[in-house]
Coordinates of C-alpha atoms in Angstrom, one line a residue:
Chain A
X1194 CA 118.6 72.0 107.3
X1195 CA 121.3 72.4 109.9
X1196 CA 123.9 73.7 107.4
X1197 CA 121.5 76.6 106.8
X1198 CA 122.0 77.8 110.4
X1199 CA 125.5 79.1 109.8
X1200 CA 124.6 80.8 106.6
X1201 CA 123.8 84.5 106.3
X1202 CA 121.2 85.0 103.6
X1203 CA 121.4 88.3 101.7
X1204 CA 118.1 88.1 99.8
X1205 CA 114.9 86.1 99.2
X1206 CA 113.3 86.1 95.8
X1207 CA 109.7 85.0 95.3
X1208 CA 107.8 84.2 92.1
X1209 CA 104.0 83.9 91.9
X1210 CA 101.3 84.2 89.3
X1211 CA 97.6 83.2 89.4
X1212 CA 96.4 83.4 93.0
X1213 CA 99.3 85.8 93.8
X1214 CA 97.5 88.5 95.7
X1215 CA 96.0 86.2 98.4
X1216 CA 99.1 84.1 98.6
X1217 CA 101.3 87.1 99.1
X1218 CA 98.9 88.6 101.6
X1219 CA 99.1 85.5 103.7
X1220 CA 102.9 85.0 103.4
X1221 CA 104.0 88.6 103.9
X1222 CA 101.3 89.2 106.4
X1223 CA 102.9 86.6 108.7
X1224 CA 106.3 88.2 108.6
X1225 CA 107.5 90.6 111.4
X1226 CA 108.1 94.2 110.5
X1227 CA 111.8 93.8 111.2
X1228 CA 112.3 90.7 109.1
X1229 CA 116.1 90.9 108.5
X1230 CA 116.4 89.8 104.8
X1231 CA 115.2 91.9 101.9
X1232 CA 112.5 90.2 99.7
X1233 CA 112.2 90.7 96.0
X1234 CA 109.0 89.6 94.3
X1235 CA 107.8 89.1 90.8
X1236 CA 104.0 88.7 90.6
X1237 CA 102.5 88.5 87.1
X1238 CA 100.2 91.4 86.7
X1239 CA 98.6 93.1 83.7
X1240 CA 100.9 95.6 81.9
X1241 CA 98.8 98.6 82.7
X1242 CA 98.6 98.1 86.4
X1243 CA 99.8 100.9 88.7
X1244 CA 101.5 100.4 92.1
X1245 CA 98.1 99.4 93.6
X1246 CA 99.2 95.9 94.6
X1247 CA 102.3 97.2 96.5
X1248 CA 100.1 99.7 98.2
X1249 CA 97.5 97.1 99.1
X1250 CA 100.1 94.7 100.5
X1251 CA 101.7 97.5 102.4
X1252 CA 98.4 98.3 104.1
X1253 CA 97.7 94.6 104.9
X1254 CA 101.2 93.7 106.2
X1255 CA 103.3 94.9 109.0
X1256 CA 106.5 94.6 106.9
X1257 CA 107.0 97.5 104.5
X1258 CA 106.1 96.6 100.9
X1259 CA 106.8 98.9 97.9
X1260 CA 107.2 99.0 94.2
X1261 CA 110.8 98.6 93.1
X1262 CA 112.5 101.7 91.7
X1263 CA 115.4 101.6 89.3
X1264 CA 118.9 101.7 90.7
X1265 CA 117.6 101.7 94.2
X1266 CA 119.9 100.1 96.8
X1267 CA 118.3 97.1 98.4
X1268 CA 117.7 97.4 102.1
X1269 CA 116.5 94.9 104.7
X1270 CA 113.1 95.2 106.4
X1271 CA 111.7 95.8 102.9
X1272 CA 109.7 93.9 100.3
X1273 CA 110.2 95.1 96.7
X1274 CA 107.6 94.3 94.1
X1275 CA 108.5 94.3 90.3
X1276 CA 106.5 97.1 88.6
X1277 CA 104.1 96.2 85.8
X1278 CA 105.6 95.8 82.3
X1279 CA 109.2 95.9 83.5
X1280 CA 111.6 93.1 84.3
X1281 CA 113.2 93.4 87.8
X1282 CA 116.9 92.4 88.1
X1283 CA 119.7 92.6 90.7
X1284 CA 123.0 94.3 90.0
X1285 CA 126.3 93.5 91.9
X1286 CA 126.4 95.5 95.1
X1287 CA 122.7 94.8 95.7
X1288 CA 121.2 97.4 93.5
X1289 CA 117.8 97.0 91.7
X1290 CA 117.6 97.4 88.0
X1291 CA 114.6 97.5 85.6
X1292 CA 114.5 96.5 81.9
X1293 CA 111.9 96.5 79.1
X1294 CA 113.5 93.6 77.3
X1295 CA 111.0 91.3 75.6
X1296 CA 108.7 89.1 77.8
X1297 CA 110.2 85.8 79.0
X1298 CA 107.8 82.9 79.3
X1299 CA 105.2 85.4 78.0
X1300 CA 105.7 87.4 81.1
X1301 CA 107.1 90.8 81.9
X1302 CA 108.0 91.0 84.7
X1303 CA 109.4 87.4 84.5
X1304 CA 110.3 85.3 87.5
X1305 CA 113.2 83.7 85.6
X1306 CA 114.8 87.0 84.8
X1307 CA 114.7 88.0 88.5
X1308 CA 115.9 84.6 89.8
X1309 CA 118.7 84.2 87.3
X1310 CA 120.1 87.7 88.0
X1311 CA 119.8 87.3 91.7
X1312 CA 121.5 83.9 91.6
X1313 CA 124.5 85.4 89.8
X1314 CA 124.8 88.1 92.4
X1315 CA 124.0 86.3 95.6
X1316 CA 125.1 82.6 94.9
X1317 CA 124.8 80.6 98.1
X1318 CA 123.3 83.5 100.1
X1319 CA 119.9 83.4 98.3
X1320 CA 116.6 81.8 98.9
X1321 CA 114.2 81.3 96.0
X1322 CA 110.5 80.6 96.5
X1323 CA 108.0 79.5 93.9
X1324 CA 104.3 79.9 94.8
X1325 CA 101.0 79.3 93.1
X1326 CA 100.6 80.1 89.4
X1327 CA 99.8 79.0 85.9
X1328 CA 102.6 78.2 83.4
X1329 CA 106.3 77.4 84.1
X1330 CA 107.9 80.8 84.7
X1331 CA 110.5 80.6 87.5
X1332 CA 111.5 76.9 87.1
X1333 CA 114.7 77.7 85.2
X1334 CA 115.5 80.5 87.5
X1335 CA 115.0 78.3 90.6
X1336 CA 117.3 75.7 89.0
X1337 CA 120.0 78.3 88.6
X1338 CA 119.6 79.4 92.2
X1339 CA 120.0 75.7 93.2
X1340 CA 123.0 75.2 90.9
X1341 CA 124.7 78.3 92.4
X1342 CA 124.3 76.9 95.9
X1343 CA 121.2 78.8 97.0
X1344 CA 118.1 77.3 98.7
X1345 CA 115.0 76.3 96.7
X1346 CA 111.6 76.5 98.3
X1347 CA 108.4 75.4 96.4
X1348 CA 104.8 75.6 97.6
X1349 CA 103.3 72.1 97.8
X1350 CA 101.4 71.9 94.4
X1351 CA 98.4 70.2 96.2
X1352 CA 98.2 73.3 98.4
X1353 CA 98.4 75.8 95.5
X1354 CA 95.5 77.6 93.9
X1355 CA 97.2 76.9 90.6
X1356 CA 99.6 74.0 90.7
X1357 CA 101.5 74.2 87.4
X1358 CA 104.2 76.7 88.4
X1359 CA 105.2 74.9 91.5
X1360 CA 104.7 71.5 89.7
X1361 CA 106.9 72.6 86.8
X1362 CA 109.7 73.7 89.3
X1363 CA 109.5 70.3 91.1
X1364 CA 109.8 68.4 87.8
X1365 CA 113.0 70.3 87.0
X1366 CA 114.8 70.2 90.3
X1367 CA 115.0 68.8 93.8
X1368 CA 113.7 71.5 96.1
X1369 CA 115.2 71.9 99.5
X1370 CA 111.7 72.5 101.0
X1371 CA 108.3 71.6 99.6
X1372 CA 105.8 73.2 102.0
X1373 CA 102.3 74.5 102.4
X1374 CA 101.7 78.2 102.0
X1375 CA 100.9 78.8 105.6
X1376 CA 104.2 77.2 106.6
X1377 CA 106.4 79.3 104.3
X1378 CA 106.7 82.4 106.5
X1379 CA 107.7 80.3 109.5
X1380 CA 110.3 78.5 107.3
X1381 CA 111.7 81.9 106.1
X1382 CA 112.0 83.2 109.6
X1383 CA 113.8 80.0 110.6
X1384 CA 116.2 80.2 107.7
X1385 CA 116.8 83.9 108.6
X1386 CA 118.0 82.6 112.0
X1387 CA 115.4 84.8 113.6
X1388 CA 113.8 82.3 115.9
X1389 CA 110.1 83.1 116.4
Chain B
X509 CA 129.8 81.6 92.0
X510 CA 133.3 81.4 90.5
X511 CA 132.0 80.8 87.0
X512 CA 129.7 83.9 87.2
X513 CA 132.6 86.0 88.4
X514 CA 134.7 84.8 85.5
X515 CA 132.0 85.7 83.1
X516 CA 131.9 89.2 84.6
X517 CA 135.6 89.6 84.0
X518 CA 135.3 88.3 80.4
X519 CA 132.5 90.7 79.7
X520 CA 134.5 93.6 81.1
X521 CA 137.5 92.7 78.9
X522 CA 135.3 92.3 75.8
X523 CA 133.6 95.6 76.4
X524 CA 137.0 97.3 76.7
X525 CA 138.1 95.8 73.4
X526 CA 134.8 96.7 71.7
X527 CA 135.2 100.3 72.8
X528 CA 138.8 100.5 71.5
X529 CA 138.2 98.8 68.2
X530 CA 134.7 100.0 67.3
X531 CA 134.1 103.0 69.4
X532 CA 130.9 101.7 71.0
X533 CA 131.0 102.3 74.7
X534 CA 129.0 99.8 76.8
X535 CA 131.3 100.1 79.8
X536 CA 128.8 102.3 81.5
X537 CA 125.8 100.1 80.8
X538 CA 124.2 98.5 83.9
X539 CA 125.6 95.0 84.3
X540 CA 122.6 92.8 84.9
X541 CA 120.7 93.5 81.7
X542 CA 124.0 93.7 79.7
X543 CA 125.0 90.3 81.0
X544 CA 121.6 88.8 80.2
X545 CA 121.7 90.1 76.6
X546 CA 125.3 89.1 76.1
X547 CA 124.7 85.6 77.5
X548 CA 121.8 85.2 75.1
X549 CA 124.0 86.2 72.2
X550 CA 126.7 83.7 73.3
X551 CA 124.3 80.8 73.6
X552 CA 123.3 81.3 69.9
X553 CA 126.8 82.1 68.7
X554 CA 128.5 78.7 68.8
X555 CA 131.3 80.0 71.1
X556 CA 131.7 78.4 74.5
X557 CA 132.9 81.5 76.3
X558 CA 133.3 85.2 75.7
X559 CA 137.0 84.8 75.8
X560 CA 136.9 82.4 72.9
X561 CA 134.5 84.7 71.0
X562 CA 136.6 87.9 71.7
X563 CA 139.4 87.2 69.2
X564 CA 136.9 86.9 66.3
X565 CA 134.6 89.7 67.5
X566 CA 137.4 92.2 67.4
X567 CA 138.4 91.2 63.9
X568 CA 135.2 90.4 62.2
X569 CA 132.8 93.4 61.8
X570 CA 129.9 91.3 60.6
X571 CA 130.1 89.1 63.7
X572 CA 130.4 92.2 65.9
X573 CA 127.2 93.6 64.3
X574 CA 125.3 90.5 65.5
X575 CA 126.6 91.2 69.0
X576 CA 125.7 94.9 68.7
X577 CA 122.2 94.0 67.6
X578 CA 121.9 91.7 70.6
X579 CA 123.0 94.4 73.1
X580 CA 121.2 97.4 71.7
X581 CA 117.9 96.1 70.4
X582 CA 115.0 97.6 72.4
X583 CA 111.4 96.7 71.9
X584 CA 108.5 98.9 72.2
X585 CA 104.9 99.2 71.1
X586 CA 102.6 101.9 69.8
X587 CA 101.2 104.0 72.6
X588 CA 103.2 102.1 75.2
X589 CA 101.8 103.4 78.5
X590 CA 98.5 104.8 77.1
X591 CA 98.1 107.0 80.2
X592 CA 101.4 108.7 79.3
X593 CA 100.3 109.7 75.8
X594 CA 97.0 110.8 77.3
X595 CA 98.9 113.1 79.7
X596 CA 100.9 114.5 76.7
X597 CA 97.6 115.3 75.0
X598 CA 96.2 117.0 78.1
X599 CA 99.2 118.8 79.6
X600 CA 101.8 119.3 76.9
X601 CA 99.8 119.8 73.6
X602 CA 98.0 123.0 74.7
X603 CA 101.4 124.7 75.2
X604 CA 102.9 123.3 72.0
X605 CA 99.9 124.7 70.1
X606 CA 101.2 128.2 70.9
X607 CA 104.3 127.7 68.7
X608 CA 104.2 128.1 64.9
X609 CA 106.4 125.0 64.5
X610 CA 107.3 122.2 66.9
X611 CA 110.6 120.2 67.0
X612 CA 110.6 116.9 68.8
X613 CA 113.5 114.5 69.5
X614 CA 112.7 110.9 70.2
X615 CA 116.0 109.6 71.6
X616 CA 116.2 105.8 71.6
X617 CA 113.3 105.3 69.2
X618 CA 114.0 101.6 68.6
X619 CA 111.8 100.3 65.8
X620 CA 109.8 103.5 65.7
X621 CA 106.5 102.5 67.3
X622 CA 106.4 105.4 69.7
X623 CA 107.6 108.0 67.2
X624 CA 104.7 107.0 64.9
X625 CA 102.4 107.2 67.9
X626 CA 103.5 110.8 68.6
X627 CA 103.0 111.7 64.9
X628 CA 99.4 110.3 65.1
X629 CA 98.8 112.3 68.3
X630 CA 100.0 115.5 66.8
X631 CA 98.1 115.1 63.5
X632 CA 94.9 114.5 65.5
X633 CA 95.7 117.7 67.5
X634 CA 95.9 119.8 64.3
X635 CA 99.7 120.1 63.9
X636 CA 99.7 119.0 60.2
X637 CA 102.7 120.7 58.5
X638 CA 103.8 122.2 61.8
X639 CA 106.0 119.6 63.4
X640 CA 109.0 117.5 62.8
X641 CA 110.1 114.4 64.8
X642 CA 113.8 113.5 64.9
X643 CA 113.8 109.8 65.8
X644 CA 117.2 108.4 66.7
X645 CA 118.7 105.2 67.9
X646 CA 122.2 103.8 68.5
X647 CA 121.3 100.7 66.3
X648 CA 121.4 101.5 62.6
X649 CA 119.7 98.3 61.6
X650 CA 116.8 99.1 63.9
X651 CA 116.6 102.6 62.4
X652 CA 116.1 101.1 59.0
X653 CA 113.3 99.0 60.4
X654 CA 111.7 102.0 62.0
X655 CA 111.9 103.8 58.6
X656 CA 110.1 101.0 56.9
X657 CA 107.3 101.1 59.5
X658 CA 106.2 97.5 59.0
X659 CA 104.9 95.6 62.0
X660 CA 103.4 92.2 62.5
X661 CA 99.7 92.4 61.9
X662 CA 98.9 90.5 65.0
X663 CA 100.2 93.4 67.1
X664 CA 97.6 95.7 65.8
X665 CA 94.8 94.6 68.1
X666 CA 97.0 95.4 71.1
X667 CA 98.1 98.7 69.6
X668 CA 94.5 99.7 68.8
X669 CA 93.6 99.1 72.4
X670 CA 96.5 101.3 73.6
X671 CA 95.5 104.0 71.1
X672 CA 92.0 104.1 72.4
X673 CA 93.1 104.2 76.0
X674 CA 95.5 107.0 75.1
X675 CA 92.6 109.2 74.0
X676 CA 92.9 108.7 70.2
X677 CA 90.2 110.7 68.5
X678 CA 90.1 108.9 65.1
X679 CA 90.1 105.3 64.0
X680 CA 93.4 103.5 64.4
X681 CA 92.9 101.4 61.3
X682 CA 93.3 104.6 59.2
X683 CA 96.9 104.7 60.1
X684 CA 98.0 101.5 58.5
X685 CA 97.4 99.2 55.6
X686 CA 97.1 95.5 56.3
X687 CA 99.0 93.2 53.8
X688 CA 99.3 89.5 54.5
X689 CA 100.8 89.1 57.9
X690 CA 101.9 92.7 58.2
X691 CA 100.7 96.2 58.9
X692 CA 102.3 99.0 56.9
X693 CA 102.3 102.4 58.5
X694 CA 100.6 105.1 56.5
X695 CA 103.1 107.3 54.5
X696 CA 101.4 110.5 55.9
X697 CA 102.9 109.6 59.3
X698 CA 106.3 109.0 57.9
X699 CA 106.7 112.4 56.1
X700 CA 107.1 114.3 59.4
X701 CA 109.7 112.0 60.9
X702 CA 113.5 112.0 60.3
X703 CA 115.1 108.8 61.3
X704 CA 118.8 108.9 62.1
X705 CA 121.5 106.9 63.9
X706 CA 122.7 108.6 67.1
X707 CA 124.7 107.3 70.1
X708 CA 123.7 109.0 73.3
X709 CA 126.9 107.9 75.0
X710 CA 129.3 109.5 72.6
X711 CA 127.5 111.8 70.1
X712 CA 126.7 115.5 70.7
X713 CA 123.5 117.3 71.3
X714 CA 120.6 118.2 69.0
X715 CA 119.5 121.8 68.8
X716 CA 116.5 123.7 70.1
X717 CA 113.9 120.9 70.7
X718 CA 110.5 121.7 72.1
X719 CA 109.9 118.2 73.3
X720 CA 112.2 115.4 74.0
X721 CA 111.2 111.8 74.6
X722 CA 113.8 109.5 76.1
X723 CA 111.7 106.7 77.7
X724 CA 113.2 103.5 79.1
X725 CA 116.6 104.1 77.5
X726 CA 118.6 105.3 80.5
X727 CA 117.3 102.5 82.7
X728 CA 120.1 100.5 81.0
X729 CA 122.8 103.0 82.0
X730 CA 124.8 103.4 85.2
X731 CA 124.6 106.7 87.1
X732 CA 127.5 108.6 85.5
X733 CA 126.3 107.8 82.0
X734 CA 122.8 108.7 83.0
X735 CA 123.9 112.1 84.3
X736 CA 125.9 112.7 81.1
X737 CA 122.9 111.9 78.9
X738 CA 120.5 114.0 80.9
X739 CA 123.0 116.9 80.5
X740 CA 122.9 116.3 76.7
X741 CA 119.1 116.2 76.6
X742 CA 119.0 119.4 78.8
X743 CA 121.3 121.2 76.4
X744 CA 119.1 120.1 73.4
X745 CA 115.9 121.4 75.0
X746 CA 114.5 125.0 74.7
X747 CA 113.4 126.8 77.8
X748 CA 109.8 126.0 78.4
X749 CA 110.3 122.7 76.5
X750 CA 109.3 119.3 77.8
X751 CA 111.3 116.3 78.8
X752 CA 109.5 112.9 79.0
X753 CA 111.0 109.9 80.7
X754 CA 109.8 106.3 81.2
X755 CA 107.1 105.8 83.9
X756 CA 109.7 104.2 86.3
X757 CA 112.4 106.9 85.7
X758 CA 112.6 110.2 87.5
X759 CA 114.6 113.4 87.7
X760 CA 114.7 113.0 91.5
X761 CA 118.2 113.7 92.8
X762 CA 119.6 114.3 89.3
X763 CA 121.9 117.2 88.6
X764 CA 119.5 118.9 86.1
X765 CA 116.4 118.5 88.4
X766 CA 116.7 122.0 89.8
X767 CA 115.4 123.8 86.7
X768 CA 112.7 121.3 85.8
X769 CA 109.1 121.2 87.0
X770 CA 107.1 117.9 87.1
X771 CA 104.0 118.4 85.0
X772 CA 102.0 115.2 85.4
X773 CA 102.3 113.1 88.5
X774 CA 103.6 109.5 87.9
X775 CA 103.9 110.2 84.1
X776 CA 107.5 111.6 84.4
X777 CA 106.8 114.7 82.2
X778 CA 109.0 117.6 83.1
X779 CA 109.1 121.2 81.9
X780 CA 112.3 123.1 81.6
X781 CA 112.0 126.4 83.5
X782 CA 112.5 129.8 81.8
X783 CA 114.6 131.1 84.7
X784 CA 118.3 131.6 84.0
X785 CA 120.6 128.8 85.0

């Protein structure tokens, strides 16, 4: 925990599936508008969804939430949501990229795709978070974050609406933090060095 | 991580070599997706690193072809983004109907699903014998697949749903024949489509098109290549013609944006103005 205090994180990536809307509303709703680290999120949604979820979260949260655009430069104080039917990736230099490559783990956007590309770009300066969801998408990506020296956070499966996604991650790796949903925003604020 | 940085360097060197030996230019492709696709190829190739693979890749065309397939294969579906095809029907087709003959370029057609979708749409709108679709892709193998028009039967349920949401006026099952596990696209759709290999990064423009579709192709390109390709598409389009991009692409802040008008909000359908450049 203490080693984190001298670390500057460049990004937080979050993966969530079933139960995502309420989990994200709670987590992002508790973050301050000037939260200093950009957040990139893959939430499994149906392919024909529009940007309704981003708009909804933007209304419910003080921090700015929007759908990711291709080749947009990532800035802090902003939460980027992967658009429906596209994978979201990170380029070197902190630029967002989209792809229509085949679904991974039956999902597009896929959590693994985001996490693996972010791990390659940010290395130790990355926090990965797996929240509630069915399936196992995100486990391999979180392992890569861990292997590249980043921080792995997993929602306590007993606290999750659907426990298989966090459970699968915990079977694959030793998470740095296993916490309840309501504690995650506080943890992120602490890791950001922005004492509440 | 050090190893990831090394991989980046190896990919850069390999792409330089590929360009010099085979003429395919992937140096302007955006790195994240390229790296993902290449890494996938490497893990199935038996080579431990790109450096070890490079020597053989630059000498063995058949091996290089497997790499090319891995880098350039795009997937699509019939009537991908039904709302887009609906918008074409509502906003573009009425204008196209005023022409005696309509030429369409589908740039980056992959295995042909969207080109066949466009043929269905135009036949239903009464364009029989009055249109030609030039469907091109960088990947020659994929073009052959597109030409065959054979898709897994299990996809048809999904495609049918897309077709209905896109405002299809007939019955989707009229457009294919089911045989064992496959659906074979009706020959009447194929007779209006010319499939050809074309590389947007290095080949020249196509003449006098009334409608160009280039959807989710340039999301894999870096800015300079994107601008270059948009210039190519612009030169290939008649005044008053339509340019259609993917739903997450936009002409915003692009060099050619000035003489294009957005027709359908969120659908990325643009019309080239008549005004002199």
